[in-house]
XYZ file of N, CA, C and O in Angstrom:
596
model
N 0.028 -32.081 12.059
C 1.473 -32.004 11.908
C 1.985 -32.001 10.308
O 2.923 -31.234 10.094
N 1.386 -33.057 9.798
C 1.835 -33.306 8.238
C 1.539 -31.883 7.436
O 2.193 -31.418 6.629
N 0.192 -31.384 7.780
C -0.226 -30.013 7.080
C 0.763 -28.932 7.223
O 1.066 -28.226 6.396
N 1.134 -28.907 8.685
C 2.055 -27.790 8.827
C 3.338 -27.875 8.302
O 4.035 -27.067 7.738
N 4.018 -29.224 8.263
C 5.128 -29.333 7.545
C 5.193 -29.078 5.944
O 6.104 -28.600 5.549
N 4.097 -29.404 5.497
C 3.883 -29.092 4.171
C 3.777 -27.727 3.754
O 4.435 -27.280 2.784
N 3.111 -27.110 4.698
C 3.138 -25.670 4.533
C 4.361 -24.779 4.577
O 4.652 -23.988 3.967
N 5.046 -25.376 5.547
C 6.496 -24.856 5.808
C 7.522 -25.143 4.586
O 7.975 -24.286 3.994
N 7.347 -26.443 4.095
C 8.268 -26.914 2.823
C 7.628 -25.896 1.694
O 8.499 -25.483 0.985
N 6.360 -25.779 1.342
C 5.895 -25.029 0.482
C 6.400 -23.640 0.419
O 6.723 -22.910 -0.616
N 6.280 -22.995 1.636
C 6.738 -21.621 1.784
C 8.133 -21.481 1.590
O 8.512 -20.504 0.999
N 8.851 -22.331 2.086
C 10.373 -22.274 2.057
C 10.690 -22.436 0.515
O 11.746 -21.707 -0.051
N 10.158 -23.358 -0.187
C 10.568 -23.492 -1.626
C 10.194 -22.217 -2.492
O 10.877 -21.864 -3.347
N 8.924 -21.725 -2.034
C 8.435 -20.550 -2.784
C 9.357 -19.296 -2.417
O 9.809 -18.621 -3.474
N 9.669 -19.253 -1.269
C 10.776 -18.116 -0.832
C 11.927 -18.229 -1.657
O 12.556 -17.272 -2.177
N 12.591 -19.528 -1.679
C 13.706 -19.784 -2.267
C 13.595 -19.359 -3.676
O 14.644 -18.933 -4.404
N 12.547 -19.795 -4.385
C 12.375 -19.511 -6.024
C 12.346 -18.286 -6.319
O 12.851 -17.574 -7.135
N 11.500 -17.232 -5.304
C 11.374 -15.972 -5.427
C 12.531 -15.226 -5.239
O 12.815 -14.285 -6.073
N 13.481 -15.576 -4.315
C 14.674 -14.925 -4.083
C 15.578 -15.280 -5.199
O 16.440 -14.191 -5.788
N 15.593 -16.428 -5.890
C 16.410 -16.737 -6.847
C 15.973 -16.007 -8.097
O 16.772 -15.506 -8.637
N 14.696 -15.711 -8.474
C 14.201 -15.164 -9.601
C 14.422 -13.542 -9.280
O 14.984 -12.946 -10.197
N 14.382 -13.013 -8.165
C 14.646 -11.692 -7.955
C 16.078 -11.327 -8.022
O 16.491 -10.428 -8.628
N 16.996 -12.088 -7.628
C 18.572 -11.995 -7.711
C 18.787 -12.039 -9.310
O 19.476 -11.289 -9.710
N 18.229 -12.949 -9.933
C 18.496 -13.100 -11.406
C 17.888 -11.889 -12.169
O 18.696 -11.271 -13.089
N 16.771 -11.092 -11.749
C 16.475 -9.952 -12.375
C 17.161 -8.788 -12.068
O 17.481 -7.982 -12.972
N 17.725 -8.591 -10.794
C 18.590 -7.608 -10.428
C 19.841 -7.675 -10.936
O 20.481 -6.657 -11.241
N 20.556 -8.902 -10.988
C 21.882 -8.923 -11.142
C 22.212 -9.076 -12.636
O 23.335 -8.799 -13.208
N 21.323 -9.796 -13.509
C 21.482 -9.841 -14.860
C 22.300 -10.980 -15.029
O 22.903 -11.711 -13.998
N 22.551 -11.441 -16.337
C 23.264 -12.784 -16.744
C 24.717 -12.813 -16.386
O 25.171 -13.888 -16.029
N 25.304 -11.523 -16.387
C 26.728 -11.450 -16.185
C 27.193 -11.915 -14.741
O 28.477 -12.426 -14.556
N 26.266 -11.615 -13.630
C 26.691 -11.971 -12.433
C 25.776 -13.027 -11.702
O 25.420 -13.291 -10.526
N 25.563 -14.300 -12.641
C 24.727 -15.378 -11.988
C 25.619 -16.121 -11.047
O 26.821 -15.990 -11.181
N 25.090 -16.957 -10.188
C 25.936 -17.542 -9.199
C 26.805 -18.659 -9.917
O 26.480 -19.175 -10.935
N 28.052 -18.717 -9.449
C 28.944 -19.540 -10.075
C 28.714 -21.205 -9.808
O 28.768 -21.930 -10.607
N 28.234 -21.163 -8.599
C 27.875 -22.505 -8.016
C 26.346 -22.528 -7.931
O 25.702 -22.080 -7.003
N 25.575 -23.363 -8.796
C 24.073 -23.638 -8.579
C 23.877 -24.938 -8.101
O 23.894 -25.837 -8.921
N 23.629 -25.102 -6.762
C 23.559 -26.493 -6.217
C 22.276 -27.119 -6.787
O 22.501 -28.330 -7.097
N 21.221 -26.499 -6.875
C 19.867 -27.210 -7.493
C 20.452 -27.734 -9.093
O 20.020 -28.951 -9.246
N 20.796 -26.988 -9.698
C 21.353 -27.221 -11.055
C 22.306 -28.482 -11.025
O 22.160 -29.463 -11.893
N 23.195 -28.427 -10.177
C 24.205 -29.433 -10.291
C 23.531 -30.733 -9.666
O 23.995 -31.886 -10.216
N 22.621 -30.734 -8.717
C 21.988 -31.948 -8.347
C 21.287 -32.456 -9.448
O 21.357 -33.644 -9.707
N 20.495 -31.476 -10.267
C 19.889 -31.972 -11.397
C 20.489 -32.493 -12.433
O 20.363 -33.685 -12.938
N 21.600 -32.142 -12.832
C 22.459 -32.782 -13.911
C 23.171 -33.877 -13.409
O 23.276 -34.925 -14.222
N 23.504 -34.060 -12.213
C 24.180 -35.344 -11.517
C 23.298 -36.513 -11.387
O 23.555 -37.541 -11.703
N 21.978 -36.219 -11.263
C 21.033 -37.290 -10.687
C 19.841 -37.371 -11.674
O 19.271 -38.584 -11.744
N 19.316 -36.300 -12.323
C 18.066 -36.332 -13.082
C 18.185 -36.223 -14.625
O 17.347 -36.834 -15.281
N 19.149 -35.587 -15.041
C 19.341 -35.378 -16.546
C 19.383 -36.516 -17.348
O 19.051 -36.545 -18.503
N 19.966 -37.638 -16.757
C 20.236 -38.784 -17.533
C 18.901 -39.337 -18.034
O 18.713 -40.050 -18.996
N 17.769 -39.180 -17.166
C 16.319 -39.634 -17.556
C 15.542 -38.545 -18.321
O 14.838 -38.583 -19.234
N 15.635 -37.454 -17.319
C 14.710 -36.214 -17.751
C 15.111 -35.436 -18.846
O 14.458 -34.371 -19.394
N 16.424 -35.502 -19.081
C 17.063 -34.562 -20.145
C 17.568 -33.358 -19.423
O 17.242 -32.865 -18.532
N 18.417 -32.699 -20.369
C 19.310 -31.568 -19.776
C 18.334 -30.367 -19.427
O 18.634 -29.511 -18.534
N 17.195 -30.315 -20.265
C 16.260 -29.248 -20.016
C 14.956 -29.565 -19.383
O 14.022 -28.990 -19.247
N 15.107 -31.086 -18.923
C 13.690 -31.371 -18.164
C 12.597 -31.931 -19.091
O 11.556 -32.081 -18.610
N 12.800 -32.150 -20.297
C 11.776 -32.408 -21.352
C 11.442 -33.892 -21.455
O 10.604 -34.239 -22.147
N 12.285 -34.680 -20.579
C 11.832 -36.187 -20.839
C 12.639 -37.015 -21.678
O 12.118 -38.044 -21.980
N 13.507 -36.336 -22.201
C 14.390 -36.985 -23.403
C 15.864 -37.276 -22.955
O 16.587 -37.068 -23.844
N 16.161 -37.556 -21.928
C 17.565 -38.079 -21.468
C 17.870 -39.238 -22.100
O 16.960 -39.958 -22.710
N 19.379 -39.510 -22.117
C 19.875 -40.492 -22.776
C 19.407 -41.843 -22.351
O 19.432 -42.897 -23.058
N 19.127 -41.947 -21.056
C 18.514 -43.281 -20.551
C 17.082 -43.434 -20.760
O 16.577 -44.548 -20.640
N 16.291 -42.358 -21.040
C 14.934 -42.491 -21.174
C 14.495 -43.641 -22.277
O 13.318 -44.279 -21.834
N 15.020 -43.918 -23.369
C 14.506 -44.901 -24.262
C 14.496 -46.341 -23.530
O 13.890 -47.308 -24.099
N 15.433 -46.659 -22.590
C 15.591 -47.867 -21.987
C 14.781 -48.110 -20.734
O 14.654 -49.189 -20.381
N 13.849 -47.108 -20.427
C 12.990 -47.339 -19.387
C 11.603 -47.848 -19.684
O 11.257 -47.894 -21.068
N 10.882 -48.588 -18.895
C 9.730 -49.243 -19.291
C 8.499 -48.374 -19.208
O 7.406 -48.692 -19.975
N 8.478 -46.900 -18.684
C 7.521 -46.228 -18.786
C 8.103 -44.823 -19.281
O 9.293 -44.347 -19.085
N 7.148 -44.003 -19.773
C 7.531 -42.548 -20.321
C 8.127 -41.807 -19.025
O 7.592 -41.783 -18.019
N 9.189 -41.065 -19.489
C 9.762 -40.141 -18.456
C 8.933 -38.837 -18.656
O 8.733 -38.159 -19.581
N 8.340 -38.156 -17.448
C 7.703 -37.069 -17.589
C 8.509 -35.783 -17.899
O 9.634 -35.686 -17.823
N 7.815 -34.881 -18.771
C 8.462 -33.724 -19.036
C 8.186 -32.750 -17.950
O 7.126 -32.276 -17.591
N 9.291 -32.325 -17.269
C 9.250 -31.672 -16.081
C 8.942 -30.150 -16.306
O 8.730 -29.277 -15.428
N 9.245 -29.766 -17.577
C 8.995 -28.170 -17.933
C 7.553 -27.859 -18.011
O 7.157 -26.705 -18.005
N 6.503 -28.811 -17.885
C 5.122 -28.498 -18.094
C 4.533 -28.725 -16.750
O 3.237 -28.888 -16.805
N 5.169 -28.930 -15.533
C 4.350 -29.298 -14.436
C 3.159 -28.170 -14.083
O 2.204 -28.567 -13.682
N 3.758 -26.887 -14.082
C 3.054 -25.879 -13.702
C 1.836 -25.806 -14.576
O 0.610 -25.661 -14.127
N 2.115 -25.888 -15.993
C 0.810 -25.925 -17.061
C -0.084 -26.900 -16.676
O -1.322 -26.812 -16.546
N 0.376 -28.083 -16.379
C -0.586 -29.385 -16.168
C -1.190 -29.206 -14.629
O -2.135 -29.866 -14.524
N -0.793 -28.236 -14.007
C -1.417 -28.105 -12.621
C -2.112 -26.904 -12.466
O -2.155 -26.202 -11.482
N -2.848 -26.474 -13.535
C -3.522 -25.264 -13.518
C -2.751 -23.962 -13.244
O -3.471 -23.091 -12.891
N -1.464 -23.733 -13.733
C -0.675 -22.574 -13.510
C 0.009 -22.520 -12.268
O 0.512 -21.372 -12.009
N -0.015 -23.524 -11.491
C 0.548 -23.495 -10.295
C 1.483 -24.548 -10.093
O 1.317 -25.826 -10.212
N 2.834 -24.236 -9.595
C 3.819 -25.125 -9.633
C 3.568 -25.935 -8.412
O 3.377 -25.593 -7.298
N 3.439 -27.464 -8.470
C 3.054 -28.402 -7.450
C 4.239 -28.808 -6.618
O 4.777 -29.736 -6.538
N 4.679 -27.743 -5.669
C 5.817 -27.809 -4.850
C 5.774 -29.031 -4.224
O 6.825 -29.710 -4.156
N 4.595 -29.195 -3.315
C 4.693 -30.411 -2.452
C 4.732 -31.663 -3.142
O 5.385 -32.734 -2.777
N 4.029 -31.935 -4.265
C 4.147 -33.091 -5.086
C 5.470 -33.313 -5.501
O 6.019 -34.544 -5.512
N 6.253 -32.206 -6.098
C 7.591 -32.278 -6.601
C 8.634 -32.935 -5.378
O 9.247 -33.789 -5.695
N 8.316 -32.187 -4.444
C 9.103 -32.358 -3.156
C 9.127 -33.923 -2.754
O 9.980 -34.588 -2.724
N 7.839 -34.378 -2.674
C 7.401 -35.789 -2.145
C 8.196 -36.766 -3.198
O 8.428 -37.886 -2.830
N 7.958 -36.431 -4.308
C 8.284 -37.472 -5.303
C 9.813 -37.604 -5.403
O 10.238 -38.722 -5.455
N 10.526 -36.528 -5.271
C 12.094 -36.606 -5.293
C 12.322 -37.276 -3.974
O 13.140 -38.147 -4.004
N 11.759 -37.033 -2.747
C 12.184 -37.549 -1.555
C 11.883 -38.910 -1.442
O 12.772 -39.692 -1.241
N 10.656 -39.298 -1.842
C 10.307 -40.679 -1.983
C 10.196 -41.474 -0.614
O 9.824 -42.581 -0.763
N 10.468 -40.906 0.428
C 10.475 -41.738 1.721
C 8.974 -41.717 2.199
O 8.670 -42.866 2.858
N 8.203 -40.997 1.727
C 6.681 -41.046 2.106
C 5.871 -41.379 0.763
O 5.901 -40.291 0.078
N 5.468 -42.576 0.671
C 4.747 -42.897 -0.531
C 3.290 -42.187 -0.513
O 2.636 -42.001 0.425
N 3.015 -41.719 -1.681
C 1.744 -40.782 -1.932
C 0.870 -41.480 -2.799
O 1.050 -41.726 -4.023
N 0.071 -42.376 -2.304
C -0.746 -43.401 -3.280
C -1.440 -42.690 -4.365
O -1.610 -43.115 -5.403
N -1.880 -41.419 -4.092
C -2.525 -40.741 -5.313
C -1.630 -40.340 -6.304
O -2.341 -40.014 -7.399
N -0.355 -40.334 -6.172
C 0.591 -40.046 -7.249
C 0.875 -41.417 -8.075
O 1.541 -40.994 -9.045
N 0.408 -42.471 -7.621
C 0.696 -43.581 -8.381
C 1.972 -44.208 -8.256
O 2.811 -43.641 -7.551
N 2.253 -45.388 -8.980
C 3.448 -46.057 -8.781
C 4.507 -45.012 -9.575
O 4.390 -44.274 -10.415
N 5.699 -45.419 -9.022
C 6.781 -44.654 -9.536
C 7.947 -45.611 -9.957
O 8.365 -46.256 -8.993
N 8.648 -45.423 -10.854
C 9.766 -46.104 -11.277
C 11.175 -45.136 -11.035
O 12.260 -45.429 -11.107
N 10.845 -43.824 -10.558
C 11.904 -43.161 -10.197
C 12.589 -43.384 -9.002
O 11.866 -43.842 -8.043
N 13.964 -43.335 -8.935
C 14.688 -43.539 -7.669
C 14.242 -42.646 -6.717
O 13.846 -41.484 -6.985
N 14.296 -43.087 -5.544
C 13.882 -41.982 -4.194
C 15.286 -41.639 -3.825
O 16.174 -42.293 -3.554
N 15.230 -40.330 -3.704
C 16.514 -39.494 -3.223
C 16.692 -39.307 -1.800
O 17.781 -39.289 -1.299
N 15.576 -39.306 -0.973
C 15.732 -39.108 0.423
C 16.589 -39.966 1.141
O 17.339 -39.606 1.911
N 16.369 -41.210 1.126
C 17.217 -42.212 1.694
C 18.681 -42.165 1.323
O 19.483 -42.436 2.155
N 18.901 -41.869 -0.009
C 20.373 -41.835 -0.557
C 20.991 -40.582 -0.125
O 22.118 -40.519 0.447
N 20.384 -39.445 -0.044
C 20.901 -38.229 0.597
C 21.174 -38.405 2.107
O 22.307 -38.015 2.543
N 20.202 -38.944 2.676
C 20.487 -39.376 4.173
C 21.547 -40.191 4.420
O 22.358 -39.830 5.282
N 21.947 -41.231 3.563
C 22.889 -42.066 3.768
C 24.126 -41.598 3.530
O 25.239 -41.881 4.113
N 24.261 -40.440 2.642
C 25.546 -39.881 2.335
C 26.018 -39.098 3.493
O 27.374 -38.871 3.754
N 25.290 -38.722 4.457
C 25.928 -38.237 5.856
C 26.486 -39.115 6.730
O 27.214 -38.911 7.545
N 25.900 -40.467 6.595
C 26.629 -41.459 7.369
C 26.092 -41.398 8.650
O 24.975 -41.309 9.072
N 27.080 -41.161 9.748
C 26.780 -41.049 11.179
C 26.525 -39.676 11.737
O 26.637 -39.327 12.740
N 26.300 -38.695 10.732
C 25.936 -37.280 10.982
C 27.145 -36.368 10.975
O 27.223 -35.424 11.471
N 28.451 -36.766 10.641
C 29.536 -35.979 10.409
C 29.842 -35.665 9.079
O 29.793 -36.617 8.243
N 30.043 -34.406 8.724
C 30.575 -34.084 7.471
C 31.705 -33.127 7.555
O 31.486 -31.873 8.064
N 32.771 -33.404 6.970
C 34.030 -32.610 7.049
C 34.192 -32.199 8.455
O 34.418 -30.942 8.823
N 34.247 -32.957 9.479
C 34.216 -32.795 10.853
C 33.201 -31.892 11.463
O 33.637 -31.129 12.528
N 32.257 -31.541 10.797
C 31.266 -30.606 11.355
C 29.842 -31.544 11.536
O 29.412 -32.147 10.622
N 29.309 -31.465 12.718
C 28.017 -32.309 13.028
C 26.910 -31.631 12.259
O 26.630 -30.481 12.021
N 26.366 -32.576 11.386
C 25.343 -32.311 10.492
C 23.987 -32.951 10.987
O 24.004 -34.145 11.061
N 22.888 -32.245 10.849
C 21.603 -32.917 11.124
C 21.097 -33.758 9.825
O 20.911 -33.061 8.822
N 21.125 -34.923 9.902
C 20.940 -35.763 8.775
C 19.439 -35.423 8.118
O 19.452 -35.301 6.812
N 18.397 -35.163 8.813
C 17.135 -34.737 8.236
C 17.282 -33.377 7.311
O 16.578 -33.026 6.444
N 17.949 -32.464 8.205
C 18.136 -31.081 7.707
C 18.812 -31.195 6.377
O 18.488 -30.535 5.272
N 19.713 -31.753 6.226
C 20.578 -31.982 5.027
C 19.994 -32.655 3.998
O 19.915 -32.022 2.692
N 19.085 -33.571 4.232
C 18.316 -34.293 3.194
C 17.254 -33.401 2.776
O 17.140 -33.293 1.456
N 16.434 -32.645 3.478
C 15.416 -31.709 3.230
C 15.841 -30.498 2.384
O 15.389 -30.163 1.432
N 17.187 -30.107 2.613
C 17.610 -28.921 2.032
C 18.272 -29.335 0.446
O 17.884 -28.672 -0.492
N 18.730 -30.701 0.417
C 19.052 -30.841 -0.875
C 17.956 -31.258 -1.829
O 17.814 -30.962 -2.894
N 16.753 -31.771 -1.322
C 15.605 -32.110 -1.889
C 14.904 -30.756 -2.262
O 14.402 -30.523 -3.509
N 14.802 -29.721 -1.449
C 14.235 -28.490 -1.662
C 15.208 -27.846 -2.849
O 14.430 -27.110 -3.586
N 16.647 -27.791 -2.804
C 17.269 -27.255 -3.755
C 16.983 -27.821 -5.367
O 16.829 -27.062 -6.225
N 16.663 -29.123 -5.313
C 16.427 -29.930 -6.510
C 15.011 -29.356 -6.983
O 14.817 -28.997 -8.002
N 13.971 -29.123 -6.130
C 12.613 -28.844 -6.266
C 12.688 -27.503 -6.711
O 11.960 -27.105 -7.661
N 13.525 -26.406 -6.274
C 13.578 -25.138 -6.740
C 14.040 -25.065 -8.001
O 13.734 -24.370 -8.999
N 15.106 -26.065 -8.525
C 15.587 -25.803 -9.825
C 14.716 -26.300 -10.807
O 14.458 -25.786 -11.806
N 13.843 -27.340 -10.309
C 12.804 -27.872 -11.191
C 11.659 -26.699 -11.503
O 11.173 -26.711 -12.647
N 11.545 -26.041 -10.460
C 10.607 -24.895 -10.699
C 11.059 -23.858 -11.745
O 10.391 -23.415 -12.655
N 12.404 -23.710 -11.685
C 13.092 -22.694 -12.526
C 13.046 -23.271 -14.030
O 13.200 -22.636 -15.110
N 12.916 -24.706 -14.185
C 12.758 -25.309 -15.795
C 11.429 -25.072 -16.209
O 11.285 -25.333 -17.432
N 10.277 -24.500 -15.503
C 9.011 -24.370 -16.098
C 9.000 -23.553 -17.412
O 9.646 -22.454 -17.222
N 8.208 -24.100 -18.260
C 8.114 -23.302 -19.581
C 7.228 -22.123 -19.448
O 6.410 -22.121 -18.400
N 7.500 -21.096 -20.059
C 7.078 -19.777 -19.745
C 5.775 -19.593 -20.617
O 5.614 -20.182 -21.586
């Protein structure tokens, strides 16, 4: 079950990234999306520690007890492959992965889930888990776009 879920997540994130890259190549800079949800999530929740460009130099980084990772080198440090599942699980944080070591980073899965409250959002019934996964995937895809070339 877990491996199937991870495969679906990896495929979904890859497809989303590929679609974004394809759209960017086809449309050019003049017609980029006005509202970039992944970027907005990053700027609202991650840039304070990781920096605007993901290099680990955010304004809050000097006050932390451990070094903030440079998110732009994840692919390079993983043999040229973006570690989709590891990034997703780190952001989500609800399922601890002992091999990834301890983390001082906030876990966003429970926070995103709590934002939905009782499952209602603007009078539309929302699946709490689907909402949480979508936000984590959007953020994961944006971090993919931050990778150094």
